[in-house]
CSV table of C-alpha atoms in Angstrom, one decimal:
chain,number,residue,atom,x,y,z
A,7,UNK,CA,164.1,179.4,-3.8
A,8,UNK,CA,164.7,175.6,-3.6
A,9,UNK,CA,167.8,175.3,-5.5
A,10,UNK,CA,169.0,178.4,-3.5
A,11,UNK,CA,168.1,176.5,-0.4
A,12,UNK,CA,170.1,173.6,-1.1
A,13,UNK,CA,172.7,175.5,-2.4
A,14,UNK,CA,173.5,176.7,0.5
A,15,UNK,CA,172.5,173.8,3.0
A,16,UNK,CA,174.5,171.1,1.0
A,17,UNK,CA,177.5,173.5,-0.1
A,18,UNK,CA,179.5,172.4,3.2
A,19,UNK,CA,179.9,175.9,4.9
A,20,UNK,CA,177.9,177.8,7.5
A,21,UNK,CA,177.2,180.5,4.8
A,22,UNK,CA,178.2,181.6,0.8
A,23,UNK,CA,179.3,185.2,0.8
A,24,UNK,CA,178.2,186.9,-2.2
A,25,UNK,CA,178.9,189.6,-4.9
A,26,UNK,CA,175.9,192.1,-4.6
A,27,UNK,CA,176.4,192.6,-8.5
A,28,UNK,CA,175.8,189.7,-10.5
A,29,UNK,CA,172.9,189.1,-8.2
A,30,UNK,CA,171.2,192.3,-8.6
A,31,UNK,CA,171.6,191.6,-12.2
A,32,UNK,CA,170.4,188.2,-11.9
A,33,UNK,CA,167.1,189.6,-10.4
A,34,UNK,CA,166.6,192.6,-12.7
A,35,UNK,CA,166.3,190.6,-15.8
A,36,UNK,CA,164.3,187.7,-13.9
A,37,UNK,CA,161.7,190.8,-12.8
A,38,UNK,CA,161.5,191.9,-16.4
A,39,UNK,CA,160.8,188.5,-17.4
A,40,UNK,CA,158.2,188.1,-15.0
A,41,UNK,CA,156.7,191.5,-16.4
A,42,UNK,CA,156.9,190.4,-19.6
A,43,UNK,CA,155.1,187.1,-19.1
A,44,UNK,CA,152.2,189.0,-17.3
A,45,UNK,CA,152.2,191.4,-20.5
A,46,UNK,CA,152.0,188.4,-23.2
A,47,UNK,CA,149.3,186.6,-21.3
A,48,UNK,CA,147.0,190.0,-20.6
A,49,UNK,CA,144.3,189.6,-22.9
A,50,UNK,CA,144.5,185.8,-22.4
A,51,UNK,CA,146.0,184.9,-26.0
A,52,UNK,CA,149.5,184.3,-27.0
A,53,UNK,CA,150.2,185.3,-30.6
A,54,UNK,CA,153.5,184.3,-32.7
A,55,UNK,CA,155.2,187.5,-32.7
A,56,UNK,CA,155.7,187.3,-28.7
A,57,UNK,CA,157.6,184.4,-28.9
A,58,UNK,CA,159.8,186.2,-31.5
A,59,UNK,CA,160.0,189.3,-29.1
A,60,UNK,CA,160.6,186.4,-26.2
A,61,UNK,CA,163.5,185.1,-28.4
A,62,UNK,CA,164.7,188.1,-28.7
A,63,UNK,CA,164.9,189.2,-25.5
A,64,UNK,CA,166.7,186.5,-24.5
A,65,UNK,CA,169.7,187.1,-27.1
A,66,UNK,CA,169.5,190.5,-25.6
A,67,UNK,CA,170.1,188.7,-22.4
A,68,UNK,CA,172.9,186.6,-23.6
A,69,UNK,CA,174.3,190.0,-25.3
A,70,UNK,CA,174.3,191.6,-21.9
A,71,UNK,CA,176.6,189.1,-20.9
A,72,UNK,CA,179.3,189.7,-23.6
A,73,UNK,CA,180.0,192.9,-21.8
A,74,UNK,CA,179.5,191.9,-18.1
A,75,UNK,CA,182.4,192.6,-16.8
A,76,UNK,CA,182.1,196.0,-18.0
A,77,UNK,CA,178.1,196.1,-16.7
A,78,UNK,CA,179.6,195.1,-13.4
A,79,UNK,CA,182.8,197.4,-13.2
A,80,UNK,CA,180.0,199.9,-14.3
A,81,UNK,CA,177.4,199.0,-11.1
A,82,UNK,CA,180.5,199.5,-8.8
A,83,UNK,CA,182.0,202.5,-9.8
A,84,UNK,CA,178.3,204.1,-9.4
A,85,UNK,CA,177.5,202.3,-5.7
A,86,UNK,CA,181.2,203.7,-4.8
A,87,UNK,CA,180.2,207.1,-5.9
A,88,UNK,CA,177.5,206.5,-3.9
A,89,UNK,CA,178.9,205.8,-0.7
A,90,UNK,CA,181.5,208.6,-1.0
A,91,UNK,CA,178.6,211.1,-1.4
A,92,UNK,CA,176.9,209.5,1.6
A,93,UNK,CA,180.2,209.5,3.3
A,94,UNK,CA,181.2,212.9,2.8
A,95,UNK,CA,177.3,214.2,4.4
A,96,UNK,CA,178.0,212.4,7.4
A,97,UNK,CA,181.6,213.7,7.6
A,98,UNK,CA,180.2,217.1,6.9
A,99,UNK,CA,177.5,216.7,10.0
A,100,UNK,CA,179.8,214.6,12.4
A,101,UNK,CA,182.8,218.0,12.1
A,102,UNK,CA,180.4,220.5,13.7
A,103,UNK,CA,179.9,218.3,16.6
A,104,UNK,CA,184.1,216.9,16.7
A,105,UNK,CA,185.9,218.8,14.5
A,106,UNK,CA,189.3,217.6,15.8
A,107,UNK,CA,188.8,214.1,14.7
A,108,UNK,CA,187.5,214.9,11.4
A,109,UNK,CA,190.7,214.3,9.7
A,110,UNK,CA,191.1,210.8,11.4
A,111,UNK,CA,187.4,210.0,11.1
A,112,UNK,CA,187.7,210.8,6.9
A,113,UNK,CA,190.5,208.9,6.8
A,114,UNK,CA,189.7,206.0,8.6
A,115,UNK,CA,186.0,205.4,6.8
A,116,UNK,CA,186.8,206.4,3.2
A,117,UNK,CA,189.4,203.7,3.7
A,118,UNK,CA,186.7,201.4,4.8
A,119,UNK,CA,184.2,202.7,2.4
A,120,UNK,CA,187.0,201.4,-0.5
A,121,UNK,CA,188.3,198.2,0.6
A,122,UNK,CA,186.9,195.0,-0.7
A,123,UNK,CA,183.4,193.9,0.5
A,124,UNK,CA,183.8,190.7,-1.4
A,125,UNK,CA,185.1,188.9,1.5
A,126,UNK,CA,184.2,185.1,0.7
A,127,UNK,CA,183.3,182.5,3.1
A,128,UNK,CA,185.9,181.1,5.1
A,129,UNK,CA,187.1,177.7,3.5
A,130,UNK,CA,185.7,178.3,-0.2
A,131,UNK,CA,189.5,178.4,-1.4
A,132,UNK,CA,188.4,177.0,-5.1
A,133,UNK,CA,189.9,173.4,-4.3
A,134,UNK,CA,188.4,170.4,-5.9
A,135,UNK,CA,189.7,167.4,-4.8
A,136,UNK,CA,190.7,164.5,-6.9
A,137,UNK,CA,187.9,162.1,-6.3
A,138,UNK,CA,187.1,160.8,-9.9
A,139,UNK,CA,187.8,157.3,-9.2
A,140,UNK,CA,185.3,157.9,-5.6
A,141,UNK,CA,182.7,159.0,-7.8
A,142,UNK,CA,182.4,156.4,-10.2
A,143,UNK,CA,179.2,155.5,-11.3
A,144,UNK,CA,180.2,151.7,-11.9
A,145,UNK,CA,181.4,151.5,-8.5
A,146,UNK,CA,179.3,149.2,-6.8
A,147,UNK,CA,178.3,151.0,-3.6
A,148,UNK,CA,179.2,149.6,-0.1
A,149,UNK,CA,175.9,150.7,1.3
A,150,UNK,CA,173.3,148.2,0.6
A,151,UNK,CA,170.8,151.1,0.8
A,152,UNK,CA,172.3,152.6,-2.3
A,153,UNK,CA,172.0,149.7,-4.2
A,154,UNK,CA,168.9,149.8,-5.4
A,155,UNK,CA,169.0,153.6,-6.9
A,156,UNK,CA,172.4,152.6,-8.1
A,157,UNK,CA,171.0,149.5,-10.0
A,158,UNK,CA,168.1,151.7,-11.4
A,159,UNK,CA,170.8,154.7,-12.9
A,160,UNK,CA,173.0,151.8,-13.9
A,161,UNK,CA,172.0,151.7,-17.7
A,162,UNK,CA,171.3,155.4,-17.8
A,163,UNK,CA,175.8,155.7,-16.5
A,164,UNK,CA,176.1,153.2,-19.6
A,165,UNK,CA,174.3,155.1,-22.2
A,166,UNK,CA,175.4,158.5,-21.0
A,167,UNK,CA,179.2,157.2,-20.9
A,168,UNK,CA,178.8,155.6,-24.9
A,169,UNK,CA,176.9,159.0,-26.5
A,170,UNK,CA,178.6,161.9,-24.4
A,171,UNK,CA,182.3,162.5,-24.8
A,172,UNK,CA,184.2,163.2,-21.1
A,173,UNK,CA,185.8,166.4,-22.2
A,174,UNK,CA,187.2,166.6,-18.7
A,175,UNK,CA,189.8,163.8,-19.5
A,176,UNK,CA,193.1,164.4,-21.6
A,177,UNK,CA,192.4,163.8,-24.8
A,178,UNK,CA,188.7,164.8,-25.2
A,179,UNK,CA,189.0,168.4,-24.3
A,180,UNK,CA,188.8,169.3,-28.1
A,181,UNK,CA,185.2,167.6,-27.9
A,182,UNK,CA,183.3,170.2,-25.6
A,183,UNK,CA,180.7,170.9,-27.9
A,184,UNK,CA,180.0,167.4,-28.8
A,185,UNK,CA,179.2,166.6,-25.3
A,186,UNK,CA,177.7,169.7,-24.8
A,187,UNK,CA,174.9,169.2,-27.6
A,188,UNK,CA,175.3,165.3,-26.2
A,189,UNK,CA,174.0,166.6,-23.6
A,190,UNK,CA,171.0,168.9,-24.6
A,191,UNK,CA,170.2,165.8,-26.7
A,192,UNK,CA,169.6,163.9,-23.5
A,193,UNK,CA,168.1,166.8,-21.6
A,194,UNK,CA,165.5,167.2,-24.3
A,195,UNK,CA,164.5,163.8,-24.3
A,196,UNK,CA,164.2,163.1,-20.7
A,197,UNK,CA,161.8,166.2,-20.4
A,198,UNK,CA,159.8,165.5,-23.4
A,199,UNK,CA,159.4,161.7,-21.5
A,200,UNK,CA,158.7,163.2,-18.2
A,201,UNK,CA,155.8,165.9,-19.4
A,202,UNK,CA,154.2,163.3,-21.3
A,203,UNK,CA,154.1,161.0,-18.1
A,204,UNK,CA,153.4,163.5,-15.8
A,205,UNK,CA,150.0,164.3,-18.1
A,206,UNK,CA,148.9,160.6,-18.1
A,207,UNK,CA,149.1,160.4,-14.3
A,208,UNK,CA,147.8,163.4,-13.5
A,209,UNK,CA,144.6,162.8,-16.1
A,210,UNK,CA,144.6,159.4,-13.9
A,211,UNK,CA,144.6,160.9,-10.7
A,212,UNK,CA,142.7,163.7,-12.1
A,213,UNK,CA,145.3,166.8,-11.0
A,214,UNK,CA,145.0,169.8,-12.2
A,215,UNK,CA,147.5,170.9,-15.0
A,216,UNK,CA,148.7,173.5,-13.3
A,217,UNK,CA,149.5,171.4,-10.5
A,218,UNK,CA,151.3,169.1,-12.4
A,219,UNK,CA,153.2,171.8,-13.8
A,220,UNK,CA,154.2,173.9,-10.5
A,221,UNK,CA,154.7,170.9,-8.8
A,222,UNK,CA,155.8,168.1,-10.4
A,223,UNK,CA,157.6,169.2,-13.4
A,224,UNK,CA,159.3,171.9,-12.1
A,225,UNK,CA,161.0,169.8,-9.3
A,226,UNK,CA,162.1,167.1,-12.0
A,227,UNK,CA,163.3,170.2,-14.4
A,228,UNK,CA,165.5,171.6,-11.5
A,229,UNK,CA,167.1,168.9,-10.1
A,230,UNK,CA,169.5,169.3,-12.8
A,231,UNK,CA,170.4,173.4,-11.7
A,232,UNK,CA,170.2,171.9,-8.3
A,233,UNK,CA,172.8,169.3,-8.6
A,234,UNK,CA,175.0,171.7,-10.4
A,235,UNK,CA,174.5,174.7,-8.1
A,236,UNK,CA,175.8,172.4,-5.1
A,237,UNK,CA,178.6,171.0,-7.0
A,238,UNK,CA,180.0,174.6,-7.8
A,239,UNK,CA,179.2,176.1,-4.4
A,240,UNK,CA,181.3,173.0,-3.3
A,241,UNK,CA,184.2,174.0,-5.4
A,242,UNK,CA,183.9,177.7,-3.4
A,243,UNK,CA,181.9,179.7,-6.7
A,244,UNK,CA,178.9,180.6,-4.7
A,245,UNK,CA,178.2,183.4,-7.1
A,246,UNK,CA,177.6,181.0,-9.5
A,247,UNK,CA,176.2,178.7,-8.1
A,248,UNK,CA,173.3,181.4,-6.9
A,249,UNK,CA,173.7,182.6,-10.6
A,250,UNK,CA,172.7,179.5,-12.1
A,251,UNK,CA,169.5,179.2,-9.7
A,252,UNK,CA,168.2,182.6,-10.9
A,253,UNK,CA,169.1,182.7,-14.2
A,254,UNK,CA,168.0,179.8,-15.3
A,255,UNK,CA,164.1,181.3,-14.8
A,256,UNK,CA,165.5,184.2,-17.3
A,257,UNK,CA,165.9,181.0,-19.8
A,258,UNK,CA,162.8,179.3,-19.0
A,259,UNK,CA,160.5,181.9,-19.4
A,260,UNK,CA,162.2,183.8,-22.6
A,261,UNK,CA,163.8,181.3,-24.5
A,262,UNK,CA,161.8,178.0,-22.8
A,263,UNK,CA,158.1,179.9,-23.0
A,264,UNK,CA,158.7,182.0,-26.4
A,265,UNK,CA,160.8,179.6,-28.9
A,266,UNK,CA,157.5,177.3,-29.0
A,267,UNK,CA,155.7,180.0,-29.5
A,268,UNK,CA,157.4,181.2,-32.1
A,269,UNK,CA,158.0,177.6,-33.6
A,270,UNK,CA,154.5,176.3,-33.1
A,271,UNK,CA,151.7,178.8,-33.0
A,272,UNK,CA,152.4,180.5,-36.9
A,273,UNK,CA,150.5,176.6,-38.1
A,274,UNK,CA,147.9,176.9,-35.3
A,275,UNK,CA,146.3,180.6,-36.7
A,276,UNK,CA,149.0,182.7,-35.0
A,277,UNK,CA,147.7,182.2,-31.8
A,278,UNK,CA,146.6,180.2,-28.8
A,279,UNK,CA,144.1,180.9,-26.1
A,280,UNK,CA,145.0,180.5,-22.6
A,281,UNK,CA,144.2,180.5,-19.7
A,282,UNK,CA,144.2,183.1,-17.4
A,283,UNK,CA,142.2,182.1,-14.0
A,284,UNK,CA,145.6,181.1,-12.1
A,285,UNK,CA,148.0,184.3,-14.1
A,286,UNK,CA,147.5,187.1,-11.1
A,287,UNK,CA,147.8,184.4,-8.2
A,288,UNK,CA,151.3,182.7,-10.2
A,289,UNK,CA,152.4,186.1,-11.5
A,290,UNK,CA,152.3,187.6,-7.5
A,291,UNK,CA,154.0,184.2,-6.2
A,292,UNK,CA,156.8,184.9,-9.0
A,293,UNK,CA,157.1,188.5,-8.3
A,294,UNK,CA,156.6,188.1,-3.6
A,295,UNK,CA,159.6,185.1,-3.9
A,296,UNK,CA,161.9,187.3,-5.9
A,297,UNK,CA,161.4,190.3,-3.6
A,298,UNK,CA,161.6,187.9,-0.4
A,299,UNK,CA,164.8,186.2,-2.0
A,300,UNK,CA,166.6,189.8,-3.1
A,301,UNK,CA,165.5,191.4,0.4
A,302,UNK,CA,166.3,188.8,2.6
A,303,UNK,CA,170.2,189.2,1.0
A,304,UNK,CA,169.9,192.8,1.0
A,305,UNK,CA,169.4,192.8,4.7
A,306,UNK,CA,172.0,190.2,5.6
A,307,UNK,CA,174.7,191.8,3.3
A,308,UNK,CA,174.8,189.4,0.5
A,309,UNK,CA,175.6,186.9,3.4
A,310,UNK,CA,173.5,183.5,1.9
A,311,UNK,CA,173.1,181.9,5.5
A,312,UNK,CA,172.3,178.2,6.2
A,313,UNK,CA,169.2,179.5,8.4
A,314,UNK,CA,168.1,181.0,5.2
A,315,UNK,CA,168.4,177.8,3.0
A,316,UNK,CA,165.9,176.6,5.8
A,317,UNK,CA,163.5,179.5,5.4
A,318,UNK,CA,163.2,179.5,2.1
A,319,UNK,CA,162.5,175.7,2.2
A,320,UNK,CA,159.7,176.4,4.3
A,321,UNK,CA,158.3,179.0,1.7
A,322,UNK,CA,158.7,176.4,-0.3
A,323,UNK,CA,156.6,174.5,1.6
A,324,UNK,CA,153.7,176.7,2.2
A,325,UNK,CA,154.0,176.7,-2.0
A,326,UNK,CA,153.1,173.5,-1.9
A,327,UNK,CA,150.4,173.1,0.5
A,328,UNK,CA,148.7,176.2,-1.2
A,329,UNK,CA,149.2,174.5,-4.8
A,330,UNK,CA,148.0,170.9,-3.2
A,331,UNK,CA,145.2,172.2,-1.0
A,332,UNK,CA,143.4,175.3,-2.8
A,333,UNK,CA,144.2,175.1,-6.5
A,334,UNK,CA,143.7,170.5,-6.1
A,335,UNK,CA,141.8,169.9,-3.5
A,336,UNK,CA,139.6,173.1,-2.9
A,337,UNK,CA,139.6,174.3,-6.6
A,338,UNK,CA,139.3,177.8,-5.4
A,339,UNK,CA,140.1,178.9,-9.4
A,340,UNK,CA,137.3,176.3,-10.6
A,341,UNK,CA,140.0,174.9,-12.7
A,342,UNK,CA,137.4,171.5,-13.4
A,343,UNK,CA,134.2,173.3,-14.5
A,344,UNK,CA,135.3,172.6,-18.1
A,345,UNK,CA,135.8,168.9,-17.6
C-alpha cells in the first residue's frame, strides 16, 4: 500500500486513471501467492521441493506475460460480453415501460457501453522532460539542507557511475544487460549489508525478528519500487507504475521466498522448521490489504485518487503501531519465550 500511496501522492496529478486489466491480474497472481505461502508454511516446515514448485511458479508467472496482450484482449472481450448481456436485460425491461425510446435508448448506451473507458488522467501526456543535466548527482546542491545527504550518496554516485554502464546515453545502448546485471550486482549487495545490520541492531535493541522484518527491511527493500513507481507515474504510465508496486510481491514471495529454498535447504536435511505463531495474523494482513487495495479501486472506477494515497498511508500506519505495540512491546505472540 505504501508505494501505491506515494505513487500517487508524488506522481504530480490529482489522480492516475487506471486499466482495470493489468490490475486485476496483478492482484490474482499476488492472491495466489499469498495462498501459496500459507500452504508451504501449514505444518510449520518448509521442505526443498516447495521452493522448486515456488520457482516454478514464478516462470509460470513470467510465462503468463509472454502472452499478455492476448490475456488482456481476452479479459476485455469477456467484460464487454458482459456488459452487452447486462445491457440488453435492462433494455428488455426499460421497453415495456417506454417502448418509443427504445431504439434511441439502445443506441445511445451500447455506444457508451463500447467506447473507451481508459480515459487517462488529464496531463499524463507521456512527456519527460530533458533535465539530465538538473539531475546530476555531482551537482553540488544549492540547498544547504541537501548537502549533507548529498555528501553521504556522494561515493555511492561515484561507484555506481564506474561499474554500471548508462545505457540511456548514445553509445551505450548496446550495454543494457551489462547494466542491468550491474545493477542486480549492487542490489544484492546492499540487501545482503542491510539484513545483516538490521539483525545486529535489532539483537541489540532486542526486536523481534519479525519486527525487523515487516518493518525495517521491507521499507529499505521498497524504496527502490517506490522511487521507480513515482518516476514512471511521472512520465504518465500509471499502469505501471501501480504494476510494479503489486507485482513485485509476486517476485518476492515466489522467486524471493522459494529460490533459497530451493538453493539452501537440500544441505540442511531437506527442510527447515519455522515458525508459525505470527503466519494467520501476517497471512490475514496480506490477504485484508489486497482486498482493501482491489476494492477501494473497484469502487472508485480504477480512479487511484490522491485522498486514497492518504488512506492507505494511514493503514499503513495502524500496520505499524500494531507491529511496534503488540507483536514488540506487548508480545501478544510470546515471540521471546525461547530467548
Amino acid at each position: 500500500l505504501i508505494i501505491v500511496a506515494a505513487t500517487v501522492i508524488f506522481s504530480g496529478e490529482t489522480h492516475l486513471a487506471l486499466d482495470w486489466r493489468p490490475v486485476t491480474r496483478d492482484c490474482a497472481f499476488y492472491a495466489v501467492s499469498i495462498a501459496f505461502v500459507m500452504g508451504v508454511m501449514w505444518d510449520g516446515k518448509v521442505y526443498w521441493w516447495e521452493g522448486v514448485v515456488s520457482v516454478l511458479f514464478y516462470l509460470g508467472y513470467v510465462g503468463f506475460m509472454t502472452i499478455n496482450g492476448s490475456a488482456m484482449d481476452l479479459m476485455e472481450r469477456v467484460a464487454r460480453g458482459f456488459r452487452r448481456r447486462t445491457l440488453r436485460n435492462k433494455i428488455a425491461s426499460f421497453t415495456e415501460q417506454t417502448r418509443e425510446e427504445t431504439d434511441d435508448l439502445e443506441r445511445s448506451v451500447v455506444e457508451l457501453s463500447l467506447s473507451p473507458e481508459d480515459d487517462k488522467a488529464g496531463g499524463n501526456d507521456g512527456t519527460v522532460d530533458d533535465e539530465d543535466e538538473a539531475n546530476n548527482p555531482f551537482a553540488v546542491p544549492d540547498d544547504w539542507r541537501k548537502y549533507p545527504m548529498w555528501a553521504l550518496s556522494l561515493p555511492w554516485y561515484a561507484a555506481f557511475t564506474v561499474t554500471v554502464p548508462d545505457c540511456g546515453k548514445t553509445g551505450w545502448k548496446r550495454w543494457y544487460l551489462l547494466s542491468f546485471f550491474s545493477s542486480v550486482l549492487w542490489i544484492s549487495a546492499i540487501s545482503y549489508g542491510m539484513v545483516d545490520a538490521a539483525a545486529v541492531v535489532g539483537c541489540v535493541l532486542n526486536v523481534p525478528e519479525v519486527v525487523m522484518g515487516t518493518l525495517v527491511l521491507a521499507a529499505g527493500t521498497s524504496v527502490p519500487d517506490a522511487l521507480s513507481s513515482v518516476s514512471v507515474a511521472q512520465a504518465g504510465q500509471g499502469d505501471m507504475a501501480v504494476a510494479n508496486a503489486v507485482g513485485s510481491n509476486v517476485f518476492d514471495i515466489w522467486l524471493g521466498l522459494g529460490l533459497p529454498w530451493l538453493v539452501f535447504l537440500p544441505a540442511r536435511g531437506g527442510f527447515e522448521e519455522v515458525s508459525t505463531a505470527q503466519l494467520w495474523p501476517s497471512v490475514c494482513i496480506l490477504a485484508g490489504v489486497l482486498l482493501v487495495y482491489y476494492a477501494s479501486l473497484v469502487f472508485t472506477g480504477f480512479r487511484l485518487k490522491r485522498s486514497m494515497g492518504y488512506a492507505y498511508v494511514l493503514v499503513y500506519g495502524l500496520f505499524v503501531i500494531y507491529s511496534v505495540v503488540g507483536v514488540w512491546w506487548m508480545d501478544v505472540y510470546d515471540l521471546r519465550r525461547d530467548e
